[in-house]
């Protein structure tokens, strides 16, 4: 089973520890892949770990979490970004929305709020995976049809690529038209050349 990877960037040790220790990550289906106290330390770690969810403080001594997110957007476009902020930082919240941040949590945080955001992000990932899985299954089905029924050998590349890209097992039911069955019967042979 795929574990959703979470990375945390927070300059206040007390808050960082509270978030990290208030959740049984593995039990809840998450992998806590790292933490850092500022964006400069975090950036290379984040690029290495490629987390699914990045939770970051909005303001840190070496710059804002938003500046860090801006640097990561092109490199990690599928990561969901969640910002932590104090009450008096509304202008940062507006900037976060402009960047496409997935969620915003006000400090002080509690485990219930973190769980809620993680569940919301998980639902988004599952929805995206299901959509990709459906599209990939359709591509595989179409390529199989072209390859076997239409004898279009050019579809072999599409088929190979689609199967390579598939993260999940895909079951494809290929319904051959009735004419195929009558052609086999007329030849008096079973599929595969066996009598």
Coordinates of N, CA, C and O in Angstrom, one line a residue, residues 22-193:
X22 N 2.0 14.4 17.7 CA 0.6 14.3 18.0 C -0.1 13.3 17.1 O -1.3 13.0 17.2
X23 N 0.6 12.8 16.1 CA -0.1 12.0 15.1 C 0.7 10.7 15.0 O 2.0 10.7 14.9
X24 N 0.0 9.6 14.9 CA 0.6 8.3 14.7 C 0.6 8.1 13.2 O -0.3 7.6 12.6
X25 N 1.7 8.6 12.6 CA 1.8 8.8 11.1 C 1.5 7.5 10.4 O 0.7 7.4 9.5
X26 N 2.3 6.4 10.8 CA 2.2 5.2 10.1 C 0.8 4.5 10.2 O 0.2 4.0 9.3
X27 N 0.3 4.6 11.4 CA -1.0 4.0 11.7 C -2.1 4.7 10.9 O -3.1 4.0 10.4
X28 N -1.9 6.0 10.6 CA -2.9 6.7 9.8 C -2.7 6.6 8.3 O -3.4 7.2 7.5
X29 N -1.6 5.9 7.9 CA -1.4 5.7 6.5 C -0.4 6.8 5.9 O -0.4 7.0 4.6
X30 N 0.4 7.4 6.7 CA 1.3 8.4 6.2 C 2.7 8.0 6.6 O 3.0 7.3 7.6
X31 N 3.7 8.6 5.8 CA 5.1 8.4 6.1 C 5.7 9.8 6.4 O 5.7 10.6 5.5
X32 N 6.1 10.0 7.6 CA 6.7 11.3 8.0 C 8.2 11.2 7.5 O 9.0 10.5 8.1
X33 N 8.5 12.0 6.4 CA 9.8 11.8 5.7 C 10.8 12.8 6.1 O 11.9 12.7 5.7
X34 N 10.4 13.8 6.9 CA 11.4 14.8 7.3 C 10.9 16.0 7.9 O 9.7 16.3 7.8
X35 N 11.8 16.8 8.5 CA 11.4 18.1 9.1 C 12.6 19.0 9.0 O 13.8 18.5 8.9
X36 N 12.4 20.3 9.1 CA 13.4 21.3 9.1 C 12.9 22.5 9.8 O 11.7 22.8 9.9
X37 N 13.9 23.3 10.2 CA 13.5 24.5 11.0 C 13.4 25.8 10.1 O 12.9 26.8 10.5
X38 N 13.9 25.7 8.8 CA 13.8 26.8 7.9 C 13.8 26.3 6.5 O 14.2 25.2 6.2
X39 N 13.5 27.2 5.6 CA 13.4 26.9 4.2 C 14.7 26.5 3.5 O 14.8 25.7 2.7
X40 N 15.8 27.2 4.0 CA 17.1 26.9 3.4 C 17.5 25.5 3.7 O 18.1 24.8 2.8
X41 N 17.3 25.0 4.9 CA 17.7 23.6 5.3 C 16.7 22.7 4.6 O 17.1 21.6 4.2
X42 N 15.5 23.1 4.5 CA 14.4 22.2 4.0 C 14.5 21.9 2.5 O 14.2 20.8 2.1
X43 N 14.8 22.9 1.7 CA 14.7 22.8 0.3 C 15.4 21.6 -0.3 O 14.8 20.8 -1.0
X44 N 16.7 21.3 0.0 CA 17.3 20.1 -0.6 C 16.7 18.8 -0.1 O 16.6 17.8 -0.8
X45 N 16.3 18.8 1.2 CA 15.7 17.6 1.8 C 14.3 17.3 1.1 O 14.0 16.2 0.8
X46 N 13.6 18.4 0.8 CA 12.3 18.3 0.2 C 12.4 17.7 -1.3 O 11.7 16.8 -1.7
X47 N 13.4 18.3 -2.0 CA 13.7 17.9 -3.3 C 14.1 16.4 -3.4 O 13.8 15.7 -4.3
X48 N 14.8 16.0 -2.4 CA 15.2 14.6 -2.3 C 14.1 13.6 -2.0 O 13.9 12.6 -2.6
X49 N 13.3 14.0 -1.0 CA 12.2 13.2 -0.5 C 10.9 13.2 -1.4 O 10.1 12.3 -1.4
X50 N 10.7 14.3 -2.1 CA 9.5 14.5 -2.9 C 8.2 14.2 -2.2 O 7.5 13.2 -2.5
X51 N 7.9 14.9 -1.1 CA 6.7 14.6 -0.3 C 5.4 14.9 -1.1 O 5.4 15.7 -2.0
X52 N 4.4 14.1 -0.7 CA 3.1 14.4 -1.3 C 2.5 15.6 -0.6 O 1.7 16.3 -1.3
X53 N 2.7 15.8 0.7 CA 2.2 16.9 1.4 C 3.4 17.6 2.1 O 4.2 17.0 2.8
X54 N 3.4 19.0 1.9 CA 4.4 19.8 2.6 C 3.6 20.7 3.5 O 2.8 21.5 3.1
X55 N 3.9 20.6 4.8 CA 3.3 21.5 5.8 C 4.4 22.5 6.2 O 5.5 22.1 6.6
X56 N 4.2 23.8 6.0 CA 5.2 24.8 6.3 C 4.7 26.0 7.0 O 3.5 26.4 6.7
X57 N 5.5 26.5 7.9 CA 5.2 27.8 8.5 C 5.2 28.9 7.4 O 6.0 28.8 6.5
X58 N 4.3 29.9 7.6 CA 4.2 30.9 6.6 C 5.4 31.9 6.7 O 5.9 32.5 5.8
X59 N 5.8 32.2 8.0 CA 6.9 33.1 8.2 C 8.0 32.4 9.0 O 7.7 31.9 10.1
X60 N 9.2 32.6 8.5 CA 10.4 32.0 9.2 C 11.5 33.0 9.2 O 11.5 34.0 8.4
X61 N 12.5 32.8 10.0 CA 13.6 33.8 10.1 C 14.3 34.1 8.8 O 14.7 35.2 8.5
X62 N 14.5 33.0 8.0 CA 15.2 33.2 6.7 C 14.3 33.5 5.5 O 14.8 33.5 4.4
X63 N 13.1 33.8 5.7 CA 12.2 34.1 4.6 C 10.8 33.5 4.9 O 10.6 33.0 6.0
X64 N 9.9 33.5 3.9 CA 8.6 32.9 4.1 C 8.5 31.5 3.5 O 9.3 31.2 2.6
X65 N 7.6 30.8 4.1 CA 7.3 29.5 3.5 C 6.8 29.6 2.1 O 6.9 28.7 1.3
X66 N 6.1 30.8 1.8 CA 5.6 31.0 0.5 C 6.7 31.1 -0.5 O 6.6 30.7 -1.7
X67 N 7.8 31.8 -0.1 CA 9.0 31.9 -1.1 C 9.5 30.5 -1.4 O 9.9 30.2 -2.5
X68 N 9.5 29.6 -0.4 CA 10.0 28.3 -0.5 C 9.0 27.5 -1.5 O 9.5 26.8 -2.4
X69 N 7.8 27.7 -1.2 CA 6.7 27.0 -2.1 C 6.9 27.5 -3.5 O 6.8 26.7 -4.5
X70 N 7.1 28.8 -3.7 CA 7.3 29.3 -5.1 C 8.4 28.6 -5.8 O 8.4 28.3 -7.0
X71 N 9.5 28.3 -5.0 CA 10.7 27.7 -5.6 C 10.4 26.2 -6.0 O 11.0 25.6 -6.8
X72 N 9.4 25.6 -5.3 CA 9.1 24.2 -5.4 C 8.0 23.9 -6.4 O 8.0 22.8 -6.9
X73 N 7.2 24.9 -6.7 CA 6.0 24.6 -7.6 C 6.4 23.9 -8.9 O 5.7 23.0 -9.3
X74 N 7.4 24.4 -9.6 CA 7.7 23.8 -10.9 C 8.4 22.5 -10.7 O 8.2 21.6 -11.6
X75 N 9.1 22.3 -9.7 CA 9.8 21.0 -9.5 C 8.9 19.9 -8.9 O 9.1 18.7 -9.2
X76 N 8.0 20.3 -8.0 CA 7.1 19.3 -7.4 C 5.6 19.8 -7.6 O 5.0 20.2 -6.6
X77 N 5.1 19.8 -8.8 CA 3.8 20.3 -9.1 C 2.6 19.5 -8.4 O 1.6 20.0 -8.2
X78 N 2.9 18.2 -8.2 CA 1.9 17.4 -7.6 C 1.8 17.4 -6.1 O 0.9 16.9 -5.5
X79 N 2.8 18.0 -5.5 CA 2.8 18.1 -4.0 C 1.7 19.1 -3.5 O 1.4 20.1 -4.2
X80 N 1.0 18.7 -2.5 CA 0.0 19.6 -1.9 C 0.7 20.4 -0.8 O 1.4 19.9 0.1
X81 N 0.5 21.7 -0.8 CA 1.1 22.6 0.1 C 0.1 23.2 1.1 O -0.9 23.7 0.8
X82 N 0.5 23.0 2.4 CA -0.3 23.5 3.5 C 0.5 24.5 4.3 O 1.6 24.2 4.7
X83 N -0.1 25.7 4.6 CA 0.7 26.6 5.4 C 0.1 26.8 6.8 O -1.1 26.8 7.0
X84 N 1.0 27.1 7.7 CA 0.7 27.4 9.1 C 0.9 28.8 9.3 O 1.9 29.4 8.9
X85 N 0.0 29.5 10.0 CA 0.1 30.9 10.1 C -0.6 31.4 11.4 O -1.5 30.8 11.9
X86 N -0.1 32.6 11.9 CA -0.7 33.3 13.0 C -1.8 34.1 12.6 O -2.0 34.3 11.4
X87 N -2.6 34.6 13.5 CA -3.8 35.4 13.1 C -3.5 36.7 12.4 O -4.3 37.1 11.5
X88 N -2.4 37.4 12.6 CA -2.2 38.7 12.0 C -1.5 38.6 10.7 O -0.8 39.6 10.3
X89 N -1.6 37.6 9.9 CA -0.9 37.4 8.7 C -1.8 37.3 7.5 O -1.5 36.4 6.6
X90 N -2.8 38.1 7.4 CA -3.8 37.9 6.4 C -3.2 38.1 5.0 O -3.6 37.4 4.0
X91 N -2.3 39.1 4.9 CA -1.7 39.4 3.5 C -0.9 38.1 3.0 O -0.9 37.9 1.8
X92 N -0.3 37.4 3.9 CA 0.3 36.1 3.5 C -0.7 35.1 3.1 O -0.4 34.3 2.1
X93 N -1.8 35.1 3.7 CA -2.9 34.1 3.3 C -3.3 34.4 1.9 O -3.6 33.5 1.1
X94 N -3.5 35.7 1.6 CA -3.9 36.0 0.2 C -2.8 35.5 -0.8 O -3.1 35.0 -1.9
X95 N -1.5 35.8 -0.5 CA -0.5 35.3 -1.3 C -0.5 33.8 -1.5 O -0.2 33.2 -2.6
X96 N -0.8 33.1 -0.4 CA -0.8 31.6 -0.4 C -1.9 31.2 -1.4 O -1.7 30.2 -2.1
X97 N -3.0 31.8 -1.3 CA -4.1 31.4 -2.2 C -3.7 31.7 -3.7 O -4.0 30.9 -4.6
X98 N -3.0 32.8 -3.9 CA -2.5 33.1 -5.3 C -1.6 32.0 -5.8 O -1.6 31.6 -7.0
X99 N -0.8 31.4 -4.9 CA 0.2 30.4 -5.3 C -0.5 29.0 -5.5 O 0.1 28.1 -6.0
X100 N -1.8 28.9 -5.0 CA -2.5 27.6 -5.2 C -2.2 26.7 -4.0 O -2.3 25.5 -4.2
X101 N -1.9 27.3 -2.8 CA -1.7 26.5 -1.6 C -3.0 25.7 -1.4 O -4.1 26.2 -1.5
X102 N -2.9 24.4 -1.0 CA -4.1 23.6 -0.8 C -4.9 23.8 0.4 O -6.1 23.7 0.4
X103 N -4.2 24.3 1.5 CA -4.9 24.5 2.7 C -4.1 25.5 3.6 O -2.9 25.7 3.4
X104 N -4.8 26.0 4.6 CA -4.3 27.1 5.5 C -4.7 26.7 6.9 O -5.9 26.6 7.2
X105 N -3.8 26.6 7.8 CA -4.1 26.3 9.2 C -3.6 27.4 10.1 O -2.4 27.8 10.1
X106 N -4.5 27.9 11.0 CA -4.1 29.0 11.9 C -3.5 28.4 13.2 O -3.9 27.3 13.7
X107 N -2.4 29.1 13.7 CA -1.8 28.7 14.9 C -2.6 29.3 16.1 O -3.2 30.3 15.9
X108 N -2.6 28.7 17.2 CA -2.0 27.4 17.6 C -2.8 26.2 16.9 O -4.0 26.3 16.9
X109 N -2.1 25.2 16.5 CA -2.7 24.1 15.8 C -3.0 23.0 16.9 O -2.3 22.9 17.9
X110 N -3.9 22.2 16.5 CA -4.2 21.0 17.4 C -4.2 19.8 16.4 O -4.4 19.9 15.2
X111 N -4.1 18.6 17.0 CA -4.0 17.4 16.2 C -5.3 17.2 15.3 O -5.2 16.6 14.2
X112 N -6.5 17.6 15.9 CA -7.7 17.4 15.1 C -7.7 18.2 13.8 O -8.1 17.7 12.8
X113 N -7.1 19.4 13.9 CA -7.0 20.2 12.6 C -6.0 19.6 11.6 O -6.3 19.6 10.4
X114 N -4.9 19.1 12.2 CA -3.9 18.5 11.3 C -4.6 17.2 10.6 O -4.4 17.0 9.4
X115 N -5.2 16.4 11.4 CA -5.9 15.2 10.9 C -6.9 15.6 9.8 O -7.0 15.0 8.7
X116 N -7.7 16.6 10.0 CA -8.7 17.1 9.1 C -8.0 17.5 7.8 O -8.5 17.1 6.7
X117 N -7.0 18.2 7.8 CA -6.3 18.7 6.6 C -5.7 17.5 5.9 O -5.7 17.4 4.7
X118 N -5.0 16.6 6.6 CA -4.4 15.4 6.0 C -5.5 14.5 5.3 O -5.3 14.0 4.2
X119 N -6.6 14.4 6.0 CA -7.7 13.6 5.3 C -8.2 14.3 4.0 O -8.5 13.6 3.0
X120 N -8.3 15.6 4.1 CA -8.7 16.3 2.9 C -7.7 16.1 1.7 O -8.1 15.9 0.6
X121 N -6.4 16.2 2.1 CA -5.3 16.0 1.1 C -5.4 14.6 0.5 O -5.2 14.4 -0.7
X122 N -5.6 13.6 1.4 CA -5.6 12.2 1.0 C -6.8 12.0 0.0 O -6.6 11.3 -1.0
X123 N -7.9 12.6 0.3 CA -9.1 12.5 -0.6 C -8.7 13.0 -2.0 O -9.1 12.4 -3.0
X124 N -8.0 14.1 -2.0 CA -7.6 14.7 -3.3 C -6.7 13.8 -4.1 O -6.8 13.6 -5.3
X125 N -5.7 13.2 -3.3 CA -4.8 12.2 -4.0 C -5.5 11.0 -4.5 O -5.3 10.6 -5.6
X126 N -6.5 10.5 -3.7 CA -7.2 9.3 -4.2 C -8.0 9.6 -5.4 O -8.1 8.8 -6.3
X127 N -8.7 10.8 -5.4 CA -9.5 11.2 -6.5 C -8.6 11.3 -7.8 O -9.0 10.8 -8.9
X128 N -7.4 11.9 -7.7 CA -6.5 12.0 -8.8 C -6.0 10.7 -9.3 O -6.0 10.4 -10.5
X129 N -5.7 9.8 -8.4 CA -5.2 8.5 -8.7 C -6.3 7.7 -9.5 O -6.0 7.0 -10.4
X130 N -7.5 7.8 -9.0 CA -8.6 7.0 -9.6 C -8.9 7.6 -11.0 O -9.1 6.8 -11.9
X131 N -8.8 8.9 -11.2 CA -9.0 9.5 -12.5 C -7.9 9.0 -13.4 O -8.1 8.6 -14.6
X132 N -6.6 9.1 -13.0 CA -5.5 8.6 -13.8 C -5.6 7.1 -14.1 O -5.3 6.7 -15.2
X133 N -6.0 6.3 -13.1 CA -6.2 4.9 -13.3 C -7.3 4.6 -14.4 O -7.1 3.8 -15.3
X134 N -8.4 5.3 -14.3 CA -9.4 5.2 -15.3 C -9.0 5.5 -16.7 O -9.2 4.8 -17.7
X135 N -8.2 6.7 -16.8 CA -7.7 7.1 -18.1 C -6.7 6.1 -18.7 O -6.7 5.8 -19.9
X136 N -5.9 5.6 -17.8 CA -4.9 4.7 -18.3 C -5.5 3.4 -18.7 O -5.1 2.7 -19.7
X137 N -6.5 2.9 -18.0 CA -7.2 1.7 -18.3 C -7.9 1.8 -19.7 O -7.9 0.9 -20.5
X138 N -8.5 3.0 -20.0 CA -9.1 3.3 -21.3 C -8.0 3.2 -22.4 O -8.2 2.7 -23.4
X139 N -6.8 3.8 -22.1 CA -5.8 3.8 -23.1 C -5.3 2.4 -23.4 O -5.1 2.0 -24.5
X140 N -5.2 1.6 -22.3 CA -4.7 0.2 -22.4 C -5.8 -0.6 -23.2 O -5.4 -1.4 -24.1
X141 N -7.0 -0.4 -22.9 CA -8.1 -1.1 -23.6 C -8.1 -0.8 -25.1 O -8.2 -1.7 -25.9
X142 N -8.0 0.5 -25.4 CA -8.0 0.9 -26.8 C -6.8 0.4 -27.5 O -6.9 0.0 -28.7
X143 N -5.6 0.4 -26.9 CA -4.4 -0.1 -27.5 C -4.5 -1.6 -27.8 O -4.1 -2.1 -28.8
X144 N -5.0 -2.3 -26.8 CA -5.2 -3.8 -27.0 C -6.2 -4.1 -28.1 O -5.9 -5.0 -28.9
X145 N -7.2 -3.3 -28.2 CA -8.2 -3.5 -29.3 C -7.5 -3.3 -30.6 O -7.7 -4.1 -31.5
X146 N -6.8 -2.2 -30.7 CA -6.1 -1.9 -32.0 C -5.1 -2.9 -32.3 O -4.9 -3.4 -33.5
X147 N -4.4 -3.4 -31.3 CA -3.3 -4.3 -31.5 C -3.8 -5.7 -31.9 O -3.3 -6.3 -32.9
X148 N -4.8 -6.2 -31.2 CA -5.2 -7.6 -31.5 C -6.3 -7.7 -32.6 O -6.3 -8.5 -33.4
X149 N -7.3 -6.8 -32.5 CA -8.5 -6.9 -33.4 C -8.2 -6.3 -34.7 O -8.5 -6.8 -35.8
X150 N -7.6 -5.1 -34.7 CA -7.3 -4.4 -35.9 C -5.9 -4.7 -36.5 O -5.5 -4.2 -37.5
X151 N -5.1 -5.6 -35.7 CA -3.8 -6.0 -36.1 C -2.9 -4.8 -36.4 O -2.1 -4.8 -37.3
X152 N -3.1 -3.7 -35.6 CA -2.3 -2.5 -35.7 C -1.1 -2.6 -34.8 O -1.2 -2.3 -33.6
X153 N 0.0 -3.1 -35.4 CA 1.2 -3.3 -34.6 C 1.8 -2.0 -34.1 O 2.7 -1.9 -33.2
X154 N 1.4 -0.8 -34.7 CA 1.9 0.5 -34.2 C 1.5 0.8 -32.8 O 2.1 1.7 -32.1
X155 N 0.4 0.1 -32.3 CA -0.1 0.4 -31.0 C 0.7 -0.3 -29.9 O 0.5 0.0 -28.7
X156 N 1.7 -1.1 -30.3 CA 2.5 -1.8 -29.3 C 3.3 -0.8 -28.4 O 3.3 -1.0 -27.2
X157 N 3.8 0.2 -29.0 CA 4.5 1.3 -28.2 C 3.6 1.9 -27.2 O 4.0 2.2 -26.0
X158 N 2.4 2.3 -27.6 CA 1.4 2.9 -26.7 C 1.1 2.0 -25.6 O 1.0 2.4 -24.4
X159 N 0.9 0.7 -25.9 CA 0.5 -0.3 -25.0 C 1.6 -0.5 -23.9 O 1.4 -0.5 -22.7
X160 N 2.9 -0.6 -24.4 CA 4.0 -0.7 -23.5 C 4.1 0.5 -22.5 O 4.3 0.3 -21.3
X161 N 4.0 1.7 -23.1 CA 4.1 2.9 -22.3 C 3.0 3.0 -21.3 O 3.2 3.3 -20.1
X162 N 1.8 2.7 -21.7 CA 0.6 2.7 -20.8 C 0.8 1.8 -19.6 O 0.5 2.1 -18.5
X163 N 1.3 0.6 -19.9 CA 1.5 -0.4 -18.9 C 2.6 0.0 -17.9 O 2.6 -0.2 -16.7
X164 N 3.7 0.6 -18.5 CA 4.8 1.1 -17.7 C 4.3 2.2 -16.7 O 4.8 2.3 -15.6
X165 N 3.5 3.1 -17.2 CA 3.0 4.3 -16.4 C 2.0 3.9 -15.3 O 1.7 4.6 -14.4
X166 N 1.4 2.7 -15.5 CA 0.4 2.3 -14.5 C 0.9 2.0 -13.2 O 1.8 1.1 -13.0
X167 N 0.5 2.7 -12.2 CA 1.0 2.6 -10.8 C 0.2 1.4 -10.1 O 0.6 1.0 -9.1
X168 N -0.9 1.1 -10.6 CA -1.8 0.1 -10.0 C -2.0 -1.0 -11.0 O -1.9 -0.9 -12.2
X169 N -2.4 -2.2 -10.5 CA -2.8 -3.2 -11.3 C -4.1 -2.8 -12.0 O -5.0 -2.4 -11.4
X170 N -4.1 -3.0 -13.3 CA -5.3 -2.7 -14.1 C -5.9 -3.9 -14.7 O -5.1 -4.6 -15.4
X171 N -7.1 -4.2 -14.6 CA -7.8 -5.3 -15.2 C -8.5 -4.8 -16.4 O -9.3 -3.9 -16.3
X172 N -8.2 -5.3 -17.6 CA -8.8 -4.9 -18.8 C -9.6 -6.0 -19.4 O -9.0 -7.1 -19.6
X173 N -10.9 -5.8 -19.6 CA -11.7 -6.8 -20.2 C -11.9 -6.4 -21.7 O -12.4 -5.3 -22.0
X174 N -11.4 -7.2 -22.6 CA -11.4 -7.0 -24.0 C -12.5 -7.9 -24.6 O -12.4 -9.1 -24.6
X175 N -13.6 -7.3 -25.1 CA -14.6 -8.0 -25.6 C -14.4 -8.0 -27.2 O -14.5 -7.0 -27.8
X176 N -14.1 -9.2 -27.7 CA -14.0 -9.3 -29.1 C -15.3 -9.4 -29.8 O -16.2 -10.0 -29.3
X177 N -15.4 -8.7 -30.9 CA -16.7 -8.7 -31.6 C -17.1 -10.2 -32.0 O -16.2 -11.0 -32.2
X178 N -18.4 -10.4 -32.2 CA -18.9 -11.7 -32.6 C -18.2 -12.3 -33.8 O -18.1 -13.5 -34.0
X179 N -17.9 -11.4 -34.7 CA -17.3 -11.8 -36.0 C -16.0 -12.6 -35.8 O -15.7 -13.5 -36.6
X180 N -15.3 -12.3 -34.8 CA -14.0 -13.0 -34.5 C -14.3 -14.5 -34.2 O -13.6 -15.4 -34.6
X181 N -15.3 -14.7 -33.4 CA -15.7 -16.0 -33.0 C -16.1 -16.9 -34.2 O -15.8 -18.0 -34.4
X182 N -16.9 -16.2 -35.1 CA -17.4 -17.0 -36.3 C -16.2 -17.2 -37.2 O -16.2 -18.3 -37.9
X183 N -15.2 -16.4 -37.3 CA -14.0 -16.6 -38.2 C -13.3 -17.8 -37.6 O -12.8 -18.6 -38.4
X184 N -13.1 -17.9 -36.3 CA -12.4 -19.0 -35.7 C -13.1 -20.3 -36.0 O -12.5 -21.3 -36.3
X185 N -14.5 -20.3 -35.8 CA -15.2 -21.5 -36.0 C -15.1 -22.0 -37.5 O -15.0 -23.1 -37.8
X186 N -15.2 -21.0 -38.4 CA -15.1 -21.3 -39.9 C -13.7 -22.0 -40.2 O -13.7 -22.9 -41.0
X187 N -12.7 -21.6 -39.5 CA -11.4 -22.2 -39.8 C -11.3 -23.5 -39.1 O -10.3 -24.3 -39.4
X188 N -12.2 -23.8 -38.2 CA -12.2 -25.1 -37.5 C -11.0 -25.2 -36.5 O -10.6 -26.3 -36.1
X189 N -10.5 -24.1 -36.0 CA -9.4 -24.1 -35.0 C -9.8 -23.3 -33.8 O -10.5 -22.3 -33.9
X190 N -9.2 -23.7 -32.7 CA -9.3 -22.9 -31.5 C -8.3 -21.8 -31.5 O -7.4 -21.9 -32.2
X191 N -8.5 -20.8 -30.7 CA -7.6 -19.7 -30.6 C -6.2 -20.2 -30.3 O -6.0 -21.2 -29.5
X192 N -5.1 -19.7 -30.9 CA -3.8 -20.1 -30.7 C -3.4 -21.2 -31.6 O -2.3 -21.8 -31.5
X193 N -4.2 -21.6 -32.5 CA -3.9 -22.6 -33.5 C -4.1 -24.0 -33.0 O -3.7 -25.0 -33.7

